[in-house]
PDB file of C-alpha atoms in Angstrom:
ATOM      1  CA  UNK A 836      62.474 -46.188  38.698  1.00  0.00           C
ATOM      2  CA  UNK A 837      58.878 -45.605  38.597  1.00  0.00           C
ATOM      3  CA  UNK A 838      58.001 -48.115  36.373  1.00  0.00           C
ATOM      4  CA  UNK A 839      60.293 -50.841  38.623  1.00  0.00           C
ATOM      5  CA  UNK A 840      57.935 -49.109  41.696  1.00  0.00           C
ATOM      6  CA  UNK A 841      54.630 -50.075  39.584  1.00  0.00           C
ATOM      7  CA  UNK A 842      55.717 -53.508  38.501  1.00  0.00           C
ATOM      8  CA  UNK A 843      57.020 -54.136  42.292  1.00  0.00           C
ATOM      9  CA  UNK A 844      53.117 -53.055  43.306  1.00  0.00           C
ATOM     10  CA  UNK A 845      51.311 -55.270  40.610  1.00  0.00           C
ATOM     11  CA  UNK A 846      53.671 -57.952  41.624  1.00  0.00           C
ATOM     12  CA  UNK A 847      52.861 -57.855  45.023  1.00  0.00           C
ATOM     13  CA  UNK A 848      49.003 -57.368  44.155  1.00  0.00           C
ATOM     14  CA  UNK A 849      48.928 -60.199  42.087  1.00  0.00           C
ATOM     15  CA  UNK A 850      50.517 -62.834  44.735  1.00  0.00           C
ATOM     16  CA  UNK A 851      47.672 -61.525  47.228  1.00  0.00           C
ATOM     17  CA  UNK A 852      44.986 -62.119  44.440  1.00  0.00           C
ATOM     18  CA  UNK A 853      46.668 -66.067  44.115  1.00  0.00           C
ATOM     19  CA  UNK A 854      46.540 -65.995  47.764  1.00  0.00           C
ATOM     20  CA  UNK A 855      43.168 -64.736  48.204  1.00  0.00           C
ATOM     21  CA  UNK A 856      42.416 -67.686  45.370  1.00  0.00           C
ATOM     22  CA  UNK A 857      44.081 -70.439  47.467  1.00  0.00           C
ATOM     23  CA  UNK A 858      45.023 -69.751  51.127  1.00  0.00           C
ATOM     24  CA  UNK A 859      48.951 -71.061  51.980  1.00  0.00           C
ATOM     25  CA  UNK A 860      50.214 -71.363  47.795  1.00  0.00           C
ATOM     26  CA  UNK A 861      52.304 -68.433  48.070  1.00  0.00           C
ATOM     27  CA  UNK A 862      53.769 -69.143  51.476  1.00  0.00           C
ATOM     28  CA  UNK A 863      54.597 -73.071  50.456  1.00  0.00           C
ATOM     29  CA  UNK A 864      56.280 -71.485  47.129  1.00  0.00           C
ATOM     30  CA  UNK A 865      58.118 -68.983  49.203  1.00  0.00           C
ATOM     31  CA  UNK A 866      59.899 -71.591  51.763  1.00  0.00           C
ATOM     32  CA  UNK A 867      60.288 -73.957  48.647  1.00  0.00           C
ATOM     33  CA  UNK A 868      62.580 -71.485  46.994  1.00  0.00           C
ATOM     34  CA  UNK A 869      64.483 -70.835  49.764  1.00  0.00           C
ATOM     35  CA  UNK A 870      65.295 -74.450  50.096  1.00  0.00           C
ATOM     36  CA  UNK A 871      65.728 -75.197  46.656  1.00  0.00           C
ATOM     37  CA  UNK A 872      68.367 -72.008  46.416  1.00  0.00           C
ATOM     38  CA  UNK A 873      69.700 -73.358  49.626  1.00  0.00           C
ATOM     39  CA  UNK A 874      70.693 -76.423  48.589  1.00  0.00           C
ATOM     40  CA  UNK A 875      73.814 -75.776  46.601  1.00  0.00           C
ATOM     41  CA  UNK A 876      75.609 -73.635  48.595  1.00  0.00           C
ATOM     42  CA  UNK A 877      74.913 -76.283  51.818  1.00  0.00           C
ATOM     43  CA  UNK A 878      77.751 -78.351  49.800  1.00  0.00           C
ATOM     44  CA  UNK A 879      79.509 -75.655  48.437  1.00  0.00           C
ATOM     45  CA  UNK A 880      79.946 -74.361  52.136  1.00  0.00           C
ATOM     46  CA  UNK A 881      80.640 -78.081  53.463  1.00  0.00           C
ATOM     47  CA  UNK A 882      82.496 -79.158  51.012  1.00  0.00           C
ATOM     48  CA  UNK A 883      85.058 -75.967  51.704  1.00  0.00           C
ATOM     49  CA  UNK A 884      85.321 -76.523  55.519  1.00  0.00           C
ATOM     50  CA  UNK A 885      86.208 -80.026  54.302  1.00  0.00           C
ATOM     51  CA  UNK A 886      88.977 -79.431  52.638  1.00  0.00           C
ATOM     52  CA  UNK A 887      90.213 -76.739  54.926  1.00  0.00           C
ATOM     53  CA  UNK A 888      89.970 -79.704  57.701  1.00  0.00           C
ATOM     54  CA  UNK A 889      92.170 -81.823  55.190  1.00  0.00           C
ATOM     55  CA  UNK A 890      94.814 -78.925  54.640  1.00  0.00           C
ATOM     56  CA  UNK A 891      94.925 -78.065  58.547  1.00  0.00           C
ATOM     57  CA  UNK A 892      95.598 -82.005  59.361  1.00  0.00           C
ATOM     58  CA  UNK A 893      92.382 -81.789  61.535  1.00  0.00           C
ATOM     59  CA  UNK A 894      91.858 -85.412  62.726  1.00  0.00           C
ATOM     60  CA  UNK A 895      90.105 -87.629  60.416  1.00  0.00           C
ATOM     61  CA  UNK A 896      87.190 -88.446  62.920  1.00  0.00           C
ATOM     62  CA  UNK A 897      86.145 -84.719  62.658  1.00  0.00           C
ATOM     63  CA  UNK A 898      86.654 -84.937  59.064  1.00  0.00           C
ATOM     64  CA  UNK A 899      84.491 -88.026  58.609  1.00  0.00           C
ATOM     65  CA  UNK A 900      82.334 -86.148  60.879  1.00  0.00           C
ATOM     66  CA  UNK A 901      81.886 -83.234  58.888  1.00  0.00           C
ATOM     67  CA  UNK A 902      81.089 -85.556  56.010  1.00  0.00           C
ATOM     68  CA  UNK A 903      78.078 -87.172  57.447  1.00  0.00           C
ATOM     69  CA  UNK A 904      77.203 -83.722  58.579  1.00  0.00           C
ATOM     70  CA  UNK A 905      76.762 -82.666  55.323  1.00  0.00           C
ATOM     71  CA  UNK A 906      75.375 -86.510  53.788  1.00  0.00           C
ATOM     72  CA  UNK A 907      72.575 -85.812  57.127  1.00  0.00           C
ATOM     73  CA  UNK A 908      71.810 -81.725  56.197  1.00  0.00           C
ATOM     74  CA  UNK A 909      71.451 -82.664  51.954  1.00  0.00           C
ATOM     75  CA  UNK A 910      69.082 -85.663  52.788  1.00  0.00           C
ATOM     76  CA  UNK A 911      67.419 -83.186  55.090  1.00  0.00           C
ATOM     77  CA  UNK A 912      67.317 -80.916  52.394  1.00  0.00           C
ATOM     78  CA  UNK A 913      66.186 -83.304  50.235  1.00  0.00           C
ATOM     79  CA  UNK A 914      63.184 -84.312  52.160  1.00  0.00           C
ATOM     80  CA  UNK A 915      61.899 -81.155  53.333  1.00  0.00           C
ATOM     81  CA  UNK A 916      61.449 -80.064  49.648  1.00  0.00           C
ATOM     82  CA  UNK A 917      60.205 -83.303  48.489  1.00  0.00           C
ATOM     83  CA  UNK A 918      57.169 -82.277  51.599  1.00  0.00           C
ATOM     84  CA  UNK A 919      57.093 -79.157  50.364  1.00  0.00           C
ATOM     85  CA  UNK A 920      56.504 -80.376  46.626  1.00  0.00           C
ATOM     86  CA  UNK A 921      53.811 -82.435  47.906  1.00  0.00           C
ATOM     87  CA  UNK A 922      51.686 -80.002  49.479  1.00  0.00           C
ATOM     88  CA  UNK A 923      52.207 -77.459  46.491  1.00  0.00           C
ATOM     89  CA  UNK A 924      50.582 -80.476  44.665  1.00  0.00           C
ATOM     90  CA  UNK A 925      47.871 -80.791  47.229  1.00  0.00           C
ATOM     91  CA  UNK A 926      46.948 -76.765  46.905  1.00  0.00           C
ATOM     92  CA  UNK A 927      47.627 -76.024  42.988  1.00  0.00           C
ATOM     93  CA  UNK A 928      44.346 -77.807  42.265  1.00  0.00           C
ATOM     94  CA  UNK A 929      42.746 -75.766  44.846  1.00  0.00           C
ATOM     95  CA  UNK A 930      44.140 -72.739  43.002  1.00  0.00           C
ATOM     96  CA  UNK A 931      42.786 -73.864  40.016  1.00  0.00           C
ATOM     97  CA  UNK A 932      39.237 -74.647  40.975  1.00  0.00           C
ATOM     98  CA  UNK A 933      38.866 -70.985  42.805  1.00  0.00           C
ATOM     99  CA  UNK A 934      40.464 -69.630  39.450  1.00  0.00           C
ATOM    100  CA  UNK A 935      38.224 -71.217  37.221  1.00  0.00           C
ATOM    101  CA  UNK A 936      35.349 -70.363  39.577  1.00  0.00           C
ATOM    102  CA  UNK A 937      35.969 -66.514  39.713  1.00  0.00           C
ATOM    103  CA  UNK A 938      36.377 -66.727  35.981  1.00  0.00           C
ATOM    104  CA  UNK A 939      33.167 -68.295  35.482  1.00  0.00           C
ATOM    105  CA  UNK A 940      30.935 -66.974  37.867  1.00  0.00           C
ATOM    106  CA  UNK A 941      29.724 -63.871  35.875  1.00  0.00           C
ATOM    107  CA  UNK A 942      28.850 -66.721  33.363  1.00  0.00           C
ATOM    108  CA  UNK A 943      27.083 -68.748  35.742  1.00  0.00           C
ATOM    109  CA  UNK A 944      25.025 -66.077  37.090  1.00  0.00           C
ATOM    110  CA  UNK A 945      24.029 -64.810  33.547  1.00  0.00           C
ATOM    111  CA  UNK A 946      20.812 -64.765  32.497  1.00  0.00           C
ATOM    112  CA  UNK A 947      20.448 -68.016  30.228  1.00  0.00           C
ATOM    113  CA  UNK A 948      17.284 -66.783  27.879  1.00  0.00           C
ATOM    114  CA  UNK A 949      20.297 -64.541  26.736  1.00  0.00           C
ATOM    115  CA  UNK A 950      23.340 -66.681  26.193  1.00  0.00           C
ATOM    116  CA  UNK A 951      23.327 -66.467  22.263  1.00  0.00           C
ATOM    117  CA  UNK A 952      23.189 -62.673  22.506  1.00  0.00           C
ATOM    118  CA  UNK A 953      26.293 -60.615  21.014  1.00  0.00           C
ATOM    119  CA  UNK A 954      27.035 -58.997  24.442  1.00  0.00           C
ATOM    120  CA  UNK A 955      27.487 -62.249  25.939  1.00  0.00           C
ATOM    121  CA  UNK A 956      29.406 -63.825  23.508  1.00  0.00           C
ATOM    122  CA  UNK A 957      32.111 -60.418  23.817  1.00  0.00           C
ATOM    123  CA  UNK A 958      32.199 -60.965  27.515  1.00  0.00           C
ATOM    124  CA  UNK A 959      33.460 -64.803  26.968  1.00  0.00           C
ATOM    125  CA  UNK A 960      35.769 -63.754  24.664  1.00  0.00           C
ATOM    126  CA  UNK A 961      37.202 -60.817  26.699  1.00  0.00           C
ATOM    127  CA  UNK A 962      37.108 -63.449  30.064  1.00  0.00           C
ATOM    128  CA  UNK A 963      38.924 -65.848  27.338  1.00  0.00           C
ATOM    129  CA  UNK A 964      41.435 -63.033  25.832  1.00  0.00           C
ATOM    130  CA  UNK A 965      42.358 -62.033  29.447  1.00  0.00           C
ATOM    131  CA  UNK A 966      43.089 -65.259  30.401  1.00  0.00           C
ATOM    132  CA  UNK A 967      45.680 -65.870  28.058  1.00  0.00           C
ATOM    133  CA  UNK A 968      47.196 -62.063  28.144  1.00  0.00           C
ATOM    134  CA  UNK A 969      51.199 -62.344  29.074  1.00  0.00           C
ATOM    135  CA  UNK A 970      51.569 -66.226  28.348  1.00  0.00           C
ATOM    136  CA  UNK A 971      48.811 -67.431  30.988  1.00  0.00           C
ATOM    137  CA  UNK A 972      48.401 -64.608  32.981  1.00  0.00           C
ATOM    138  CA  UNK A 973      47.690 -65.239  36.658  1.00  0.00           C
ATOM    139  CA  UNK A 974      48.442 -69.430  36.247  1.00  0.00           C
ATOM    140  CA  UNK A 975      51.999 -68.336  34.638  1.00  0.00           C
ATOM    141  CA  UNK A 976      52.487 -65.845  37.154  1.00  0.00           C
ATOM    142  CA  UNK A 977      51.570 -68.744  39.951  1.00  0.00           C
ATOM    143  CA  UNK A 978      53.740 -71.518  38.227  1.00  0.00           C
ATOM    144  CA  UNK A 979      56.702 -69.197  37.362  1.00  0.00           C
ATOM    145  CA  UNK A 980      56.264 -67.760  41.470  1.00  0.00           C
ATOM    146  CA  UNK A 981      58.743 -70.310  42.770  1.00  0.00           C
ATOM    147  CA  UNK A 982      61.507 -70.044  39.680  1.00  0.00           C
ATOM    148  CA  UNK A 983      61.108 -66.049  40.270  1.00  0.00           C
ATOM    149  CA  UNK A 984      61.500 -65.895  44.512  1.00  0.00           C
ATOM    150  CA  UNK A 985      64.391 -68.959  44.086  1.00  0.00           C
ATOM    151  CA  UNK A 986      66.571 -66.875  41.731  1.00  0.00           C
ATOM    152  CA  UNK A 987      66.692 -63.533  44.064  1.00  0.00           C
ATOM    153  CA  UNK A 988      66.923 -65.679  47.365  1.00  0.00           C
ATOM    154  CA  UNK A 989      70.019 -67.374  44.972  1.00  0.00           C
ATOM    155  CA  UNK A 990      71.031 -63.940  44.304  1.00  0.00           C
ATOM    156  CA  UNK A 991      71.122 -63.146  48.089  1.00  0.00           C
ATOM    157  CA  UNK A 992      72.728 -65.998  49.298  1.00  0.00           C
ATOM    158  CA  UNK A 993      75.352 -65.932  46.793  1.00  0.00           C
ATOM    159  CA  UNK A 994      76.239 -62.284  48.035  1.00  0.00           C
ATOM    160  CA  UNK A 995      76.063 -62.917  51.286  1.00  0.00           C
ATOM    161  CA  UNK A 996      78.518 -65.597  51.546  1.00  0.00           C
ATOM    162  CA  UNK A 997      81.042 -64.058  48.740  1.00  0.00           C
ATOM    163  CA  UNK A 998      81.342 -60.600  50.125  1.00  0.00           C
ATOM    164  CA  UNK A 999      83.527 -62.169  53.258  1.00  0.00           C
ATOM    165  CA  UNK A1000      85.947 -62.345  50.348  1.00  0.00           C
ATOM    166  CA  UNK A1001      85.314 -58.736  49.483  1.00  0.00           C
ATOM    167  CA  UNK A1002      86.007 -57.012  52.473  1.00  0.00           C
ATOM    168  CA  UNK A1003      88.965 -56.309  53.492  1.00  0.00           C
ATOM    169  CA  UNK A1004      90.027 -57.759  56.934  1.00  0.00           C
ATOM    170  CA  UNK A1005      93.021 -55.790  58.028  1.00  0.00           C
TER     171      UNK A1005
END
């Protein structure tokens, strides 16, 4: 439990030090998951009241009704990620530039007359070695953000809506 507790904290310290990078990444990746887990169970859900219309005889009108409904909420959907997508591609190469500033700048401010020296040349390679720790390091950690916060809002969902069946209603 306390190593789940430490990787919770360097999670947590590690999507303030992409925000701190690129103001509004993290938030943008946040809603995006939610509407990308969202998605499928907007049909799923639509697509069940649909057919319960169809077994109760409801008349067709609300039933074609329904349909559009659901056409008009995936479009919707649809769009809003598509908007989201966009502005994710607007910030990443904001992300970038900070990252590859903050890497840098101990490199920029470096004394030049002593560039060749060994010192220098182990603090590129331990700026280099740290940047590709753990597959990427911090631009995995940013990429792989979304796929990460989708799968436990998918998780969520998914329990939410199935334990109805799970509980007991008499």
């Amino acid at each position: 439990m306390k190593k789940f507790t430490q990787n919770i904290k360097m999670f947590w310290k590690t999507a303030k030090h992409i925000e701190s990078l690129c103001k509004g990444l993290i938030i943008l990746k946040i809603i995006h998951s939610i509407f990308n887990s969202l998605s499928p169970f907007i049909n799923i859900f639509m697509a069940a009241h649909i057919v319960d219309m169809l077994l109760s005889e409801a008349p067709w009108q609300q039933t074609l009704m329904m349909a559009g409904l659901t056409v008009v909420l995936d479009f919707l959907v649809v769009m809003i990620k598509a908007f989201l997508n966009y502005l994710i591609a607007i910030r990443r190469p904001v992300f970038n530039n900070n990252y590859n500033y903050s890497k840098n700048r101990k490199v920029a401010e470096m004394d030049y007359d002593m560039v060749d020296t060994v010192e220098t040349q182990k603090t590129l390679n331990k700026i280099d070695r740290y940047e590709h720790m753990n597959a990427g390091g911090l631009r995995k950690f940013e990429s792989d953000f979304s796929k990460l916060i989708g799968h436990v809002f998918t998780i969520m969902l998914s329990v939410a809506l199935t334990l109805d069946l799970f509980i007991s209603h008499y």
